[in-house]
PDB file of C-alpha atoms in Angstrom:
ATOM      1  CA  UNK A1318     -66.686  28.985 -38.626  1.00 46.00           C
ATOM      2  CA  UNK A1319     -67.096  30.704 -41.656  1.00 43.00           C
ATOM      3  CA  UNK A1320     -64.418  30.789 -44.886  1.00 43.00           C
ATOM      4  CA  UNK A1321     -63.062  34.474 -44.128  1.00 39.00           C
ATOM      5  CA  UNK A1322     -62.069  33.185 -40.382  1.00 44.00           C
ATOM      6  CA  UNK A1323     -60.339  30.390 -42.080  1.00 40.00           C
ATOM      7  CA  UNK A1324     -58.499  32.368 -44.428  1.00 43.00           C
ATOM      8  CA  UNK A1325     -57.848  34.616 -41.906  1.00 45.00           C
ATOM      9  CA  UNK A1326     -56.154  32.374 -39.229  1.00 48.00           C
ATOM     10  CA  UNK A1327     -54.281  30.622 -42.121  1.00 43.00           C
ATOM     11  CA  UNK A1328     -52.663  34.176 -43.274  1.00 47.00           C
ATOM     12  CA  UNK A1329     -51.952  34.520 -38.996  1.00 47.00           C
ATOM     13  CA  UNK A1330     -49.723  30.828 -38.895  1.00 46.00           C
ATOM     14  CA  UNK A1331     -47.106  31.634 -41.269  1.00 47.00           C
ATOM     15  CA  UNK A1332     -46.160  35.163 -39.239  1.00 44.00           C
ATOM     16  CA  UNK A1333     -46.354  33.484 -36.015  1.00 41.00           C
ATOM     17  CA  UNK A1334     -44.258  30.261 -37.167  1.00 47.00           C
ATOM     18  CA  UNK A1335     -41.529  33.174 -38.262  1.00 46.00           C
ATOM     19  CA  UNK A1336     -41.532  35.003 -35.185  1.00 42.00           C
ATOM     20  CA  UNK A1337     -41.049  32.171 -33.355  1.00 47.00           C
ATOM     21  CA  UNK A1338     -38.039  31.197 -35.658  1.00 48.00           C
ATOM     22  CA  UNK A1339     -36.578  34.505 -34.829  1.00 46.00           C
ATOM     23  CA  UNK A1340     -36.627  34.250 -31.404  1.00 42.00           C
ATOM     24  CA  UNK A1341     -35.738  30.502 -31.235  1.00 46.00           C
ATOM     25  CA  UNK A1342     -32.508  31.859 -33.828  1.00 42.00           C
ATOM     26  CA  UNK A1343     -31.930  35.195 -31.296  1.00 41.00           C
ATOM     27  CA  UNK A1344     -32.243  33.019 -28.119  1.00 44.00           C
ATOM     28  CA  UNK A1345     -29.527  30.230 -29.904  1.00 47.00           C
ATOM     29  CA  UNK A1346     -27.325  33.249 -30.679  1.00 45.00           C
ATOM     30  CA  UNK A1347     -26.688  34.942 -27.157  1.00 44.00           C
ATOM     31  CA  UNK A1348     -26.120  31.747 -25.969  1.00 45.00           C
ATOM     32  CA  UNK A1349     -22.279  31.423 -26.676  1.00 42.00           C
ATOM     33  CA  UNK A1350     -21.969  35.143 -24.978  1.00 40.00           C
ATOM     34  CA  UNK A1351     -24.221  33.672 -21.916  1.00 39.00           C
ATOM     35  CA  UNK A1352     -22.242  30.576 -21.409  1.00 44.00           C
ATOM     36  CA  UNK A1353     -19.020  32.806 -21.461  1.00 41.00           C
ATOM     37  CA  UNK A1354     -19.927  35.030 -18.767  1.00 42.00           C
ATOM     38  CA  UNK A1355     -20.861  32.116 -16.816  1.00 48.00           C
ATOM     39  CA  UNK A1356     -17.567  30.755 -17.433  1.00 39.00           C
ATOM     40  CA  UNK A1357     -16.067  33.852 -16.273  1.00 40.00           C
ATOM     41  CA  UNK A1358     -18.051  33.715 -13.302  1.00 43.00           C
ATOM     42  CA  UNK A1359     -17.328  30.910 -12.305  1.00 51.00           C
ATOM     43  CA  UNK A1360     -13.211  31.145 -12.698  1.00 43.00           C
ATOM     44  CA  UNK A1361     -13.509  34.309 -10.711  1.00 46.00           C
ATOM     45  CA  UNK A1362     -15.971  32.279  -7.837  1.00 57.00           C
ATOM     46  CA  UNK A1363     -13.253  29.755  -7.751  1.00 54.00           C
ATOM     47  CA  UNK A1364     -10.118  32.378  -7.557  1.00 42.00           C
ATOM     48  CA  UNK A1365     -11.979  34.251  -4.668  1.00 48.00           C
ATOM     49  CA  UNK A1366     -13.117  30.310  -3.302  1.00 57.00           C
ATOM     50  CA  UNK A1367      -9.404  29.810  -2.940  1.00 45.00           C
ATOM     51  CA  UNK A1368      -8.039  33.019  -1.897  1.00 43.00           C
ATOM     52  CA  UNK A1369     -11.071  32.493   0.872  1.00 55.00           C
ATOM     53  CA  UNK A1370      -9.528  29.135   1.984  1.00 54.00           C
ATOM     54  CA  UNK A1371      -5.784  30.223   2.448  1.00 50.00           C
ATOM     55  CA  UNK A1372      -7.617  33.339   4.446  1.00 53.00           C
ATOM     56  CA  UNK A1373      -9.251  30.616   6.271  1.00 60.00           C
ATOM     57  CA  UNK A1374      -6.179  28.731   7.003  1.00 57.00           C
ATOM     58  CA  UNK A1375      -4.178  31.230   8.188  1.00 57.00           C
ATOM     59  CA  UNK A1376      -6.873  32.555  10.146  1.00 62.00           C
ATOM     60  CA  UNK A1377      -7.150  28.886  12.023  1.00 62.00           C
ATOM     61  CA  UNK A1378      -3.210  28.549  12.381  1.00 63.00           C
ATOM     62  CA  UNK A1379      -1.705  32.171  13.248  1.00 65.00           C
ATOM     63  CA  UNK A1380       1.328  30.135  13.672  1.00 68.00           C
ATOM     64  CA  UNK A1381       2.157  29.730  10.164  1.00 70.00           C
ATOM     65  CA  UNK A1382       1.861  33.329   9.531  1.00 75.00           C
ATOM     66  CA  UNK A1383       5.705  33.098   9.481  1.00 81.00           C
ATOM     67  CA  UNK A1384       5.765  30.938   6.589  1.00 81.00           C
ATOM     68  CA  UNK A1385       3.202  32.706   4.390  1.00 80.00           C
ATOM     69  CA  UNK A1386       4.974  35.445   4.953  1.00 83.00           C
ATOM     70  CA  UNK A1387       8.430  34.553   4.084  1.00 83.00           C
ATOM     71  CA  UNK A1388       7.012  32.614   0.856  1.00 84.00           C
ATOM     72  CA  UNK A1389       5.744  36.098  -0.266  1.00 84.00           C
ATOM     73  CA  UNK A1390       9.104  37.377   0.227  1.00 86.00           C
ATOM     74  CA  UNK A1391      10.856  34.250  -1.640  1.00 88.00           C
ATOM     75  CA  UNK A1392       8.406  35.025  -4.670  1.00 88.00           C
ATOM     76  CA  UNK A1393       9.357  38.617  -4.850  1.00 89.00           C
ATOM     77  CA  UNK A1394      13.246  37.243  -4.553  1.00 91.00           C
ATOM     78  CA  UNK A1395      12.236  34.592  -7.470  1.00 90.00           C
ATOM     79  CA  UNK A1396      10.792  37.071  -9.982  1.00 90.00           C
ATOM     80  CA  UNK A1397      13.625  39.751  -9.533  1.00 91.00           C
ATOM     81  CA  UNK A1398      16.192  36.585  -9.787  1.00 92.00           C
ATOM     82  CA  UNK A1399      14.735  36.227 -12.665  1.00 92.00           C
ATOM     83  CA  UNK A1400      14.479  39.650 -14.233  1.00 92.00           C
ATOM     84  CA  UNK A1401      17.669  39.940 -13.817  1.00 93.00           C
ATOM     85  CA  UNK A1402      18.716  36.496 -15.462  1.00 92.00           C
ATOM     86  CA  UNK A1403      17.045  37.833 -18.445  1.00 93.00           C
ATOM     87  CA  UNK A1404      18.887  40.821 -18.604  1.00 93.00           C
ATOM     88  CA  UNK A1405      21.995  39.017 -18.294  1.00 93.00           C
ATOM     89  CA  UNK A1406      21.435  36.392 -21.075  1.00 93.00           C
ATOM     90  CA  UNK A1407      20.313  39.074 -23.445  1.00 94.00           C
ATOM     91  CA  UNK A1408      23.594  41.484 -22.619  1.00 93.00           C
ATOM     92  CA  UNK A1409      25.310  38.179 -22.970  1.00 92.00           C
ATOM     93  CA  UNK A1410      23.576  38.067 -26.751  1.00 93.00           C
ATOM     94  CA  UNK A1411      24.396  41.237 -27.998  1.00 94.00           C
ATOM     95  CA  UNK A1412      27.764  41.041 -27.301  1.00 93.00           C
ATOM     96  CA  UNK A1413      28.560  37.565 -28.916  1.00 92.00           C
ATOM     97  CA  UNK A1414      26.517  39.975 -31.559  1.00 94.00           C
ATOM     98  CA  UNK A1415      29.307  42.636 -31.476  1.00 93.00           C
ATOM     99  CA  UNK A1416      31.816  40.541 -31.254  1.00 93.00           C
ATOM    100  CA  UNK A1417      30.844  38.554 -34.368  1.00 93.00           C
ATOM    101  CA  UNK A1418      30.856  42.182 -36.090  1.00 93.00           C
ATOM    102  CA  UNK A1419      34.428  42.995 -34.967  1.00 93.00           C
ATOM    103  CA  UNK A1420      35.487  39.354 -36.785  1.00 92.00           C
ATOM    104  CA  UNK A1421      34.125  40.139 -40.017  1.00 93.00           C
ATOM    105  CA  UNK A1422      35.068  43.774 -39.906  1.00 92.00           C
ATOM    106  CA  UNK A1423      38.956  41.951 -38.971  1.00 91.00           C
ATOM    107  CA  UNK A1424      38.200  39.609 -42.024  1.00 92.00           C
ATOM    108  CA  UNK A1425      37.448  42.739 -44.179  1.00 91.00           C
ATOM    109  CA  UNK A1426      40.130  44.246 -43.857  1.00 90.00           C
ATOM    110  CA  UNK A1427      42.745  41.086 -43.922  1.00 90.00           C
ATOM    111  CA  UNK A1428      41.594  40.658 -47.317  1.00 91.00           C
ATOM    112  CA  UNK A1429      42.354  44.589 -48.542  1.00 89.00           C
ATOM    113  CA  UNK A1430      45.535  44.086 -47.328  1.00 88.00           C
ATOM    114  CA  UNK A1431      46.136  40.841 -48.783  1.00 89.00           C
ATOM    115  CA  UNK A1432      45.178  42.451 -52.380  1.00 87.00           C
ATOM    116  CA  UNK A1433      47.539  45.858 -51.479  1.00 84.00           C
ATOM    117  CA  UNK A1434      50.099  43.422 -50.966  1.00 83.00           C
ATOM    118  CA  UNK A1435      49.788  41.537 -54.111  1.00 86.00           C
ATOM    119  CA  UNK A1436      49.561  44.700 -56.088  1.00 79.00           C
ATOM    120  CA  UNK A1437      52.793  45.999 -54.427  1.00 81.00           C
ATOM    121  CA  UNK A1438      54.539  42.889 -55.142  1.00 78.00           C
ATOM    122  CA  UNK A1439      53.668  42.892 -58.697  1.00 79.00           C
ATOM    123  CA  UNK A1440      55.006  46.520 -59.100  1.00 76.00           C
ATOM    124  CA  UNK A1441      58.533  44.946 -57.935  1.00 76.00           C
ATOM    125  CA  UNK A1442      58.166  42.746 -60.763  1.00 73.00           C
ATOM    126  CA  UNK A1443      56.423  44.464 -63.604  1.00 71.00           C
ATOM    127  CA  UNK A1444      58.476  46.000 -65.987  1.00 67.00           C
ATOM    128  CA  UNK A1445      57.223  49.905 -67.290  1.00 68.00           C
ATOM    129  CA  UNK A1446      59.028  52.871 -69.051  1.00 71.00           C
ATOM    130  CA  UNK A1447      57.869  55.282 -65.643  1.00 71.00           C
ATOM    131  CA  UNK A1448      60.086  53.869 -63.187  1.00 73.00           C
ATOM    132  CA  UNK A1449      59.195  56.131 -60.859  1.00 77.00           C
ATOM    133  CA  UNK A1450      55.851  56.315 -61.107  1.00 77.00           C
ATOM    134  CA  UNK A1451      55.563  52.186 -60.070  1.00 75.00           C
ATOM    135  CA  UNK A1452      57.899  53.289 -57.494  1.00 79.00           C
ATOM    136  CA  UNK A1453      55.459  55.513 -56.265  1.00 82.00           C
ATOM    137  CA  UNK A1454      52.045  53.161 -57.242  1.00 82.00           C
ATOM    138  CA  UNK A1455      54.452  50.502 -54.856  1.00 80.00           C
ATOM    139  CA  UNK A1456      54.354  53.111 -51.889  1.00 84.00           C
ATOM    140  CA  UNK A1457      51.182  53.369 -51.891  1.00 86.00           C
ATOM    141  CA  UNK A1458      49.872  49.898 -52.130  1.00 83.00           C
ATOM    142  CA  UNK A1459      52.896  49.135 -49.519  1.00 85.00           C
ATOM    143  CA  UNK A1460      51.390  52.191 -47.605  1.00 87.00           C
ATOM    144  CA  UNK A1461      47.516  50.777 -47.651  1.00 88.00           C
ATOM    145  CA  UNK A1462      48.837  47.415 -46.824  1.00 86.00           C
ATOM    146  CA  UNK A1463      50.539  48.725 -43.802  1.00 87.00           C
ATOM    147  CA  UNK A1464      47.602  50.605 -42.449  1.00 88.00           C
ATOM    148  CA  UNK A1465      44.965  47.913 -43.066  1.00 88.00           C
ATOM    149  CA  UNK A1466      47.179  45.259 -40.987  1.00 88.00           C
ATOM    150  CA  UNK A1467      47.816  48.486 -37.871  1.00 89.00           C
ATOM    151  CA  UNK A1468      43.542  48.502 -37.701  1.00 89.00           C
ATOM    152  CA  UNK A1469      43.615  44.936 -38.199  1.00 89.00           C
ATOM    153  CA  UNK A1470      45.529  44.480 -34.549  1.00 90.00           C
ATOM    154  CA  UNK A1471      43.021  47.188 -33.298  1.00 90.00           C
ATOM    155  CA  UNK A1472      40.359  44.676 -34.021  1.00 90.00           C
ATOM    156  CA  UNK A1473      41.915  41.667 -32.965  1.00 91.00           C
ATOM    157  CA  UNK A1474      42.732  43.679 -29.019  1.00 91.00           C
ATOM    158  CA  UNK A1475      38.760  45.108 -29.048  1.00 92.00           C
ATOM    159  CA  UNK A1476      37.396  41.471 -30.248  1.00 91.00           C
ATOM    160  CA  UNK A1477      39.192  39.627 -27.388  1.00 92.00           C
ATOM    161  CA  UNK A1478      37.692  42.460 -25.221  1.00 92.00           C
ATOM    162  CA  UNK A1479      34.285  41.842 -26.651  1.00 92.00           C
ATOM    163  CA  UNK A1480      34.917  37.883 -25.984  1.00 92.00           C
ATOM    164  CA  UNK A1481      36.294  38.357 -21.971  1.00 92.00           C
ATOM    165  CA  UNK A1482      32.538  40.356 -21.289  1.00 92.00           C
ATOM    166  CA  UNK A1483      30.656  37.907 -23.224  1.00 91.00           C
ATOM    167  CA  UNK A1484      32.254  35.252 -21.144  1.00 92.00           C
ATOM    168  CA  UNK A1485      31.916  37.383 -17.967  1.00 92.00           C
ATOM    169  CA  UNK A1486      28.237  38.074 -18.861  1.00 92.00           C
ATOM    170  CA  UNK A1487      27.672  34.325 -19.315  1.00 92.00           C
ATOM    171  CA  UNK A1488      28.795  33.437 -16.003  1.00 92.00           C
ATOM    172  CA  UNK A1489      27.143  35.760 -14.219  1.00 93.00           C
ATOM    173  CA  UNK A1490      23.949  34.367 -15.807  1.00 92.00           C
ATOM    174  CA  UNK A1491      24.718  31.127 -14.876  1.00 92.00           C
ATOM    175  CA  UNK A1492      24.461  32.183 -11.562  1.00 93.00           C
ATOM    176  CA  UNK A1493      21.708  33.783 -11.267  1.00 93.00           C
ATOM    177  CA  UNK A1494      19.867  30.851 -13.380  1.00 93.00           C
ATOM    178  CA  UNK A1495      21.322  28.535 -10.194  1.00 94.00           C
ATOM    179  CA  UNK A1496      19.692  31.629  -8.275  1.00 93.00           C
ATOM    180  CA  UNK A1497      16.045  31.240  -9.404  1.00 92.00           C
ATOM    181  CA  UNK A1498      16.690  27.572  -9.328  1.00 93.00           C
ATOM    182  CA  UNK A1499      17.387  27.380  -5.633  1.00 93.00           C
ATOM    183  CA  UNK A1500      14.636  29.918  -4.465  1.00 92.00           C
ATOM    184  CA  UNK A1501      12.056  28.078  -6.891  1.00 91.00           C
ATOM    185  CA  UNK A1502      12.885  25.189  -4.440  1.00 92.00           C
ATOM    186  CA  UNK A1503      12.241  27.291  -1.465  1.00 91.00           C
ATOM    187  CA  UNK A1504       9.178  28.183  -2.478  1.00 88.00           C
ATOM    188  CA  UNK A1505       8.004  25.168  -2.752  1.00 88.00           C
ATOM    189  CA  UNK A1506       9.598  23.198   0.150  1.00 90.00           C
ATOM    190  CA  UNK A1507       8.376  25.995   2.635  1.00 86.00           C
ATOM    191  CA  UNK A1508       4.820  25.777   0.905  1.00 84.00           C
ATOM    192  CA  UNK A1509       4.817  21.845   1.368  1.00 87.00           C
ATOM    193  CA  UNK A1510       4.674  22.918   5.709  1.00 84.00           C
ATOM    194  CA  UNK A1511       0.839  24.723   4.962  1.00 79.00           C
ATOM    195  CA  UNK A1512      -0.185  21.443   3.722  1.00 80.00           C
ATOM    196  CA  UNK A1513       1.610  18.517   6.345  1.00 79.00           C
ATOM    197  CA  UNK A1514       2.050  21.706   9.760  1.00 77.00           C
ATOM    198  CA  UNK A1515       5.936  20.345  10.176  1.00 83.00           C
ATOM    199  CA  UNK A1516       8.255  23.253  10.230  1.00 83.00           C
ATOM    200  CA  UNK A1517      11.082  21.157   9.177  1.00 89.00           C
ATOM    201  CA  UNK A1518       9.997  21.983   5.215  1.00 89.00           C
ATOM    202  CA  UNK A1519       9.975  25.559   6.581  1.00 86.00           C
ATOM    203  CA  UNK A1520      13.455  25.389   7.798  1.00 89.00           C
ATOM    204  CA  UNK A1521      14.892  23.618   4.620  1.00 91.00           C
ATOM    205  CA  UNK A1522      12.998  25.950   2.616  1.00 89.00           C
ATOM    206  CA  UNK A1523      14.616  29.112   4.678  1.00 90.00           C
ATOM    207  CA  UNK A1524      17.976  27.369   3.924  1.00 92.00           C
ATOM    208  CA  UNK A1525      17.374  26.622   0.246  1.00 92.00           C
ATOM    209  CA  UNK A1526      16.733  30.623  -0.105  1.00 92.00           C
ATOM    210  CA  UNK A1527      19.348  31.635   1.796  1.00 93.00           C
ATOM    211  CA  UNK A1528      21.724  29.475  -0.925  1.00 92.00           C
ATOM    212  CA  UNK A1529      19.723  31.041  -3.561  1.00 91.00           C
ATOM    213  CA  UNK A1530      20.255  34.576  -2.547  1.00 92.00           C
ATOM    214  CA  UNK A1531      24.241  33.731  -1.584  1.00 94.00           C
ATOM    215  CA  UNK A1532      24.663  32.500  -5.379  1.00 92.00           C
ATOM    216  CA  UNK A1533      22.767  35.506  -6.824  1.00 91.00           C
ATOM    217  CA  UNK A1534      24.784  37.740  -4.763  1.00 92.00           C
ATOM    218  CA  UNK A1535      28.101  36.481  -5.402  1.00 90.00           C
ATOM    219  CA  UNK A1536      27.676  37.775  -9.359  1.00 89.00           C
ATOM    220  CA  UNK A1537      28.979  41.226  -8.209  1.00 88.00           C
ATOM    221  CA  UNK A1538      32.078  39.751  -6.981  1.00 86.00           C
ATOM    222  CA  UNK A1539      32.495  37.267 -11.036  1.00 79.00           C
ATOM    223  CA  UNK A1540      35.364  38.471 -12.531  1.00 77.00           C
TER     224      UNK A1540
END
């Protein structure tokens, strides 16, 4: 071998060594992106695995097509339970909200007509060359005084208002809270027959709903 081969394959080991870095560093770096589509994969293999094996089962027993059914009605009745417990707590919110506004506002205006007061009173007593002018400055405070406390029992009336639909509002949330509770334990009593094959968990689960949905129905009837 002769000394410009050998300086030539030296000058070739140094590229190669690089490339091979490169794709060593390129192959390490689509790794993470591989291993998370294969983790994707295989949550998605298992969710169809599953959804293949309830298939499965209900294809082997049609006679708990009854119950599969009737726990895809109790978790349509659970979510709209609920939806509607939600709504309830948060009406329930914003008026304790409003009726923490009418307070203050009935605070407000207690102490205006505490201070008209005091300034009529010390017209009564102050003694000034204009009688009737502090006669008059009297009226008025006397006047302000008088209107402040007539909005002041406005208040107080829409503030116990406020208080009566908060409290109605709570209850009715309560209920449907005892709602959701009662078909959550429906659906999972009437689920317990796919596994054991005894209706009786069917039947107590068909009675726990029917509970549930009495409860959530008697709201519209919470005064």
């Amino acid at each position: 071998m002769t000394s410009y081969e050998v300086e030539r394959r030296a000058s070739r080991e140094p590229a190669l060594s690089e490339a091979e870095g490169s794709c060593s560093i390129a192959a390490g770096r689509g790794r993470p992106a591989l291993h998370q589509q294969s983790l994707g994969a295989d949550t998605m293999s298992e969710e169809l695995t599953e959804l293949e094996e309830h298939a499965e089962h209900t294809r082997e027993h049609p006679d708990l097509a009854p119950v599969t059914l009737s726990m895809a009605v109790l978790a349509v009745l659970v979510a709209t339970v609920s939806l509607l417990g939600h709504r309830t707590h948060t009406e329930e919110i914003i008026l304790q909200n409003r009726v923490s506004d009418q307070w203050a506002f009935y605070q407000a205006k207690n102490i205006r007509r505490h201070n008209d007061e005091l300034f009529a009173d010390l017209t009564t007593v102050v003694a000034s060359k204009d009688a009737e002018a502090v006669a008059k400055l009297h009226e008025r405070y006397q006047a302000e005084a008088d209107r402040y406390k007539d909005e002041q029992k406005e208040l107080d009336t829409k503030a116990h208002e406020l208080e009566k639909e908060g409290e109605l509002a709570r209850r009715k949330a309560d209920r449907f809270d005892l709602s959701e509770v009662c078909l959550e334990i429906a659906l999972v009593v009437s689920s317990i027959t796919l596994l054991s094959g005894r209706r009786i968990f069917w039947r107590l689960g068909l009675f726990m709903a029917a509970a549930g949905v009495l409860v959530a129905a008697s709201v519209w009837i919470v005064r």
